[in-house]
Amino acid sequence: MLFNHALTPSQERNLEGLLECRVLDRTGLILDIFAQRARSFEGKLQVELAQLKHMMTRLIRGWTHLERQKGGIGLRGPGETQLETDRRLLGLRVKQINKRLEKVRKQREQGRQSRLKAEIPTVSLVGYTNAGKSTLFNQLANDDVYVQDQLFATLDPTLRRLQIASDVKVILVDTVGFIRHLPHDLVNAFRSTLQETIEAQLLLHVVDASDENRDGNIFEVESVLQQIGADKVDLIQVMNKIDLAGTRPRVDTHNDGRIKRIWLSAVTGEGVDLLEQALADYFRDEMVSGEIRLQPAQARIRALLFELGVVQSETVDDDGCFHLDVCIAKRDLNQLARRESMKMDDLLPITAS
């Protein structure tokens, strides 16, 4: 029997004795669903960690039927001994999992640092479970990640590099869905996964626009974001499933002109172009245009500028120097200067605009 509430260990045992069947509370059900959905090595470890921490609270007085304590100093009943043994074994397993997850966290951190060095911004999809995040991810990334009409279809973060515009590249991250009264142990276990959300430059909060309880779902997601420390990250609401809500694609803005929400359908593709344009406008870096003068020995830099597609015209003077008329984002120029161990000022166009 399922209960849509958190039950204490004693309540769970008493109900099982009274009803003569297995009793599962909300936390136990969520953990079971997560266990079925976990596919990656990291996801399985995270789910097992949350399950063990939940199980440790269920060991208290779980073996009292074995107790046969008598008076005397230093005497302990076999029930207490079994309880201590179980607690110790669970504690050892928890330590082992934490060590393995720490290695995974370090690997993820290395990946994040590499993206920071490359100055590629990260966009993280967040939202209530089954809001259509993975469908939108596939639509934007032209990918085929697992999509299913079920709770927590996505547990492991998926990252893809997107070329939103000729001058805008982003890393798109698909994350685990949130749910009302998400167990605290589960949030802690998935902290390394949620770290992608915390350190993103922009959050796309995907909302099921056809859900009657969408306002409540929005509140729950914002509560979890605050709980993990991601409430300070810039956020744009994406009202998905307008094909079911009977709404046309549009863009809502704040009073200062900043984008507040975008209405679209990830299934039909309606309004997705509005989202892509919004991302391009948000991340479009300040452009620098003008002439760059390069020595003959700097032919490598010349080749890289042509590779980036930022050269509009080129002339060569009598000294063999290259005069390149370029229009380039400062971010790309800074990355190029770092790659060539130069100062950005050495590469800035002579006549910048």
Coordinates of N, CA and C in Angstrom, one line a residue, residues 48-147:
E48 N 21.8 4.4 -4.9 CA 22.1 3.4 -3.8 C 22.4 4.2 -2.5
L49 N 23.2 5.3 -2.6 CA 23.5 6.1 -1.5 C 22.3 6.6 -0.8
A50 N 21.3 7.2 -1.6 CA 20.1 7.7 -1.0 C 19.3 6.6 -0.3
Q51 N 19.2 5.4 -1.0 CA 18.5 4.3 -0.4 C 19.1 3.8 0.9
L52 N 20.4 3.7 1.0 CA 21.1 3.3 2.2 C 20.9 4.3 3.4
K53 N 20.9 5.6 3.1 CA 20.7 6.6 4.1 C 19.2 6.5 4.6
H54 N 18.3 6.2 3.7 CA 16.9 6.0 4.1 C 16.7 4.8 4.9
M55 N 17.5 3.7 4.5 CA 17.3 2.4 5.2 C 17.9 2.5 6.6
M56 N 19.0 3.3 6.8 CA 19.6 3.4 8.1 C 18.6 3.9 9.1
T57 N 17.7 4.8 8.7 CA 16.7 5.3 9.7 C 15.6 4.2 10.0
R58 N 15.5 3.2 9.1 CA 14.5 2.1 9.4 C 15.1 1.0 10.2
L59 N 16.4 1.0 10.6 CA 17.0 0.0 11.4 C 16.7 0.1 12.9
I60 N 16.3 1.3 13.3 CA 16.1 1.6 14.7 C 15.0 0.7 15.3
R61 N 15.4 -0.1 16.3 CA 14.5 -1.0 17.0 C 13.9 -2.0 16.1
G62 N 14.6 -2.3 15.0 CA 14.0 -3.2 14.0 C 14.2 -4.7 14.4
W63 N 15.1 -4.9 15.4 CA 15.4 -6.3 15.8 C 15.0 -6.6 17.2
T64 N 14.0 -5.8 17.8 CA 13.7 -6.0 19.2 C 13.1 -7.3 19.5
H65 N 12.6 -8.0 18.4 CA 12.0 -9.3 18.7 C 13.1 -10.3 19.1
L66 N 14.4 -10.0 18.9 CA 15.5 -10.9 19.2 C 16.0 -10.6 20.6
E67 N 15.6 -9.5 21.2 CA 16.3 -9.1 22.5 C 15.9 -10.1 23.6
R68 N 17.0 -10.4 24.3 CA 16.8 -11.3 25.5 C 17.7 -10.8 26.6
Q69 N 17.7 -9.5 26.8 CA 18.7 -8.9 27.8 C 18.3 -9.3 29.2
K70 N 19.3 -9.6 30.0 CA 19.1 -9.8 31.5 C 19.9 -8.8 32.2
G71 N 19.7 -8.7 33.5 CA 20.4 -7.8 34.3 C 21.9 -8.1 34.4
G72 N 22.7 -7.1 34.6 CA 24.2 -7.4 34.7 C 25.0 -6.4 33.9
I73 N 26.2 -6.3 34.2 CA 27.1 -5.3 33.6 C 27.7 -5.9 32.3
G74 N 27.6 -5.1 31.3 CA 28.2 -5.5 30.0 C 27.4 -6.5 29.2
L75 N 26.2 -6.8 29.6 CA 25.4 -7.8 28.9 C 24.6 -7.1 27.8
R76 N 24.6 -7.7 26.6 CA 23.8 -7.1 25.5 C 23.0 -8.2 24.9
G77 N 21.8 -7.9 24.5 CA 21.0 -8.9 23.8 C 21.4 -9.1 22.3
P78 N 21.1 -10.2 21.7 CA 21.4 -10.5 20.3 C 20.8 -9.5 19.4
G79 N 19.6 -9.0 19.8 CA 18.9 -8.0 18.9 C 19.7 -6.8 18.8
E80 N 20.3 -6.3 19.9 CA 21.1 -5.1 19.8 C 22.4 -5.3 19.0
T81 N 22.9 -6.5 19.2 CA 24.1 -6.8 18.4 C 23.9 -6.9 16.9
Q82 N 22.7 -7.4 16.5 CA 22.4 -7.5 15.1 C 22.1 -6.1 14.6
L83 N 21.5 -5.2 15.4 CA 21.3 -3.8 15.0 C 22.6 -3.1 14.7
E84 N 23.5 -3.3 15.7 CA 24.8 -2.6 15.5 C 25.6 -3.1 14.3
T85 N 25.5 -4.5 14.0 CA 26.1 -5.0 12.9 C 25.6 -4.5 11.6
D86 N 24.2 -4.4 11.5 CA 23.6 -3.8 10.3 C 24.0 -2.4 10.1
R87 N 24.0 -1.6 11.2 CA 24.4 -0.2 11.1 C 25.8 0.0 10.6
R88 N 26.7 -0.9 11.1 CA 28.1 -0.8 10.8 C 28.3 -1.1 9.3
L89 N 27.7 -2.2 8.8 CA 27.8 -2.6 7.4 C 27.3 -1.6 6.5
L90 N 26.1 -1.0 6.8 CA 25.6 0.1 6.0 C 26.5 1.3 6.0
G91 N 27.0 1.6 7.2 CA 28.0 2.8 7.2 C 29.2 2.6 6.4
L92 N 29.7 1.3 6.4 CA 30.9 1.0 5.5 C 30.6 1.2 4.0
R93 N 29.4 0.7 3.7 CA 29.0 0.8 2.3 C 28.8 2.3 1.9
V94 N 28.2 3.1 2.8 CA 28.0 4.5 2.5 C 29.4 5.2 2.3
K95 N 30.4 4.8 3.1 CA 31.7 5.4 2.9 C 32.3 5.0 1.6
Q96 N 32.1 3.8 1.2 CA 32.7 3.3 -0.1 C 32.0 4.1 -1.3
I97 N 30.7 4.3 -1.2 CA 30.0 5.0 -2.3 C 30.4 6.4 -2.3
N98 N 30.6 7.0 -1.1 CA 31.0 8.4 -1.1 C 32.4 8.6 -1.7
K99 N 33.3 7.7 -1.5 CA 34.6 7.7 -2.1 C 34.5 7.7 -3.6
R100 N 33.7 6.7 -4.1 CA 33.6 6.6 -5.6 C 32.9 7.8 -6.2
L101 N 31.9 8.4 -5.5 CA 31.3 9.6 -6.0 C 32.2 10.8 -6.0
E102 N 33.1 10.8 -5.0 CA 34.1 11.9 -5.0 C 35.0 11.9 -6.2
K103 N 35.3 10.7 -6.7 CA 36.1 10.6 -7.9 C 35.3 11.1 -9.1
V104 N 34.0 10.8 -9.1 CA 33.2 11.3 -10.2 C 33.1 12.8 -10.2
R105 N 32.9 13.3 -8.9 CA 32.8 14.8 -8.8 C 34.1 15.5 -9.3
K106 N 35.2 14.9 -9.0 CA 36.5 15.5 -9.5 C 36.5 15.5 -11.0
Q107 N 36.1 14.4 -11.6 CA 36.1 14.3 -13.1 C 35.1 15.3 -13.7
R108 N 34.0 15.5 -13.1 CA 33.0 16.5 -13.5 C 33.6 17.9 -13.4
E109 N 34.3 18.1 -12.3 CA 34.9 19.4 -12.0 C 35.9 19.7 -13.1
Q110 N 36.7 18.7 -13.5 CA 37.7 18.9 -14.5 C 37.0 19.3 -15.8
G111 N 35.9 18.7 -16.1 CA 35.2 19.0 -17.3 C 34.6 20.4 -17.3
R112 N 34.1 20.9 -16.1 CA 33.6 22.2 -16.0 C 34.7 23.2 -16.1
Q113 N 35.9 22.9 -15.5 CA 37.0 23.9 -15.7 C 37.5 24.0 -17.1
S114 N 37.4 22.9 -17.9 CA 37.8 22.9 -19.3 C 36.8 23.8 -20.0
R115 N 35.5 23.7 -19.7 CA 34.5 24.6 -20.4 C 34.7 26.0 -20.0
L116 N 35.1 26.3 -18.8 CA 35.3 27.7 -18.4 C 36.5 28.3 -19.1
K117 N 37.6 27.5 -19.3 CA 38.8 27.9 -20.0 C 38.4 28.2 -21.4
A118 N 37.6 27.4 -22.0 CA 37.1 27.6 -23.4 C 36.1 28.8 -23.5
E119 N 35.7 29.3 -22.3 CA 34.7 30.4 -22.3 C 33.4 30.0 -23.0
I120 N 33.0 28.8 -22.9 CA 31.7 28.4 -23.5 C 30.7 28.4 -22.4
P121 N 29.6 29.2 -22.5 CA 28.6 29.3 -21.5 C 27.8 28.0 -21.4
T122 N 27.3 27.7 -20.2 CA 26.4 26.6 -20.0 C 25.0 27.0 -19.8
V123 N 24.1 26.3 -20.4 CA 22.6 26.5 -20.3 C 22.1 25.2 -19.7
S124 N 21.4 25.3 -18.6 CA 20.9 24.1 -17.9 C 19.4 24.1 -18.0
L125 N 18.8 22.9 -18.4 CA 17.4 22.7 -18.4 C 16.9 22.2 -17.1
V126 N 16.0 22.9 -16.4 CA 15.5 22.5 -15.1 C 14.0 22.5 -15.2
G127 N 13.3 21.8 -14.3 CA 11.9 21.8 -14.3 C 11.3 20.7 -13.5
Y128 N 10.0 20.7 -13.4 CA 9.3 19.6 -12.8 C 9.4 18.4 -13.6
T129 N 9.3 17.2 -13.0 CA 9.4 16.0 -13.7 C 8.3 15.8 -14.8
N130 N 8.7 15.3 -15.9 CA 7.7 15.1 -17.0 C 7.2 16.4 -17.6
A131 N 8.0 17.5 -17.5 CA 7.6 18.8 -18.1 C 8.0 18.9 -19.6
G132 N 8.9 17.9 -20.0 CA 9.3 17.9 -21.4 C 10.7 18.4 -21.6
K133 N 11.6 18.4 -20.6 CA 12.9 18.9 -20.8 C 13.7 18.1 -21.8
S134 N 13.7 16.8 -21.7 CA 14.4 15.9 -22.7 C 13.9 16.1 -24.1
T135 N 12.6 16.3 -24.3 CA 12.1 16.5 -25.6 C 12.6 17.8 -26.2
L136 N 12.7 18.9 -25.3 CA 13.2 20.1 -25.8 C 14.7 20.0 -26.0
F137 N 15.4 19.3 -25.2 CA 16.8 19.0 -25.4 C 17.1 18.4 -26.8
N138 N 16.3 17.4 -27.1 CA 16.4 16.8 -28.4 C 16.1 17.7 -29.6
Q139 N 15.2 18.6 -29.4 CA 14.8 19.6 -30.4 C 15.9 20.6 -30.6
L140 N 16.5 21.0 -29.6 CA 17.6 22.0 -29.7 C 18.9 21.4 -30.2
A141 N 19.2 20.2 -29.6 CA 20.5 19.6 -29.9 C 20.4 18.6 -31.1
N142 N 19.3 18.5 -31.7 CA 19.1 17.5 -32.8 C 19.6 16.1 -32.3
D143 N 19.2 15.7 -31.1 CA 19.7 14.5 -30.5 C 18.6 13.5 -30.3
D144 N 18.9 12.4 -29.7 CA 17.8 11.4 -29.5 C 18.0 10.8 -28.1
V145 N 18.2 11.6 -27.1 CA 18.3 11.1 -25.7 C 17.0 10.5 -25.3
Y146 N 17.0 9.7 -24.3 CA 15.8 8.9 -23.9 C 14.7 9.8 -23.5
V147 N 13.5 9.6 -24.1 CA 12.3 10.4 -23.8 C 11.2 9.4 -23.5

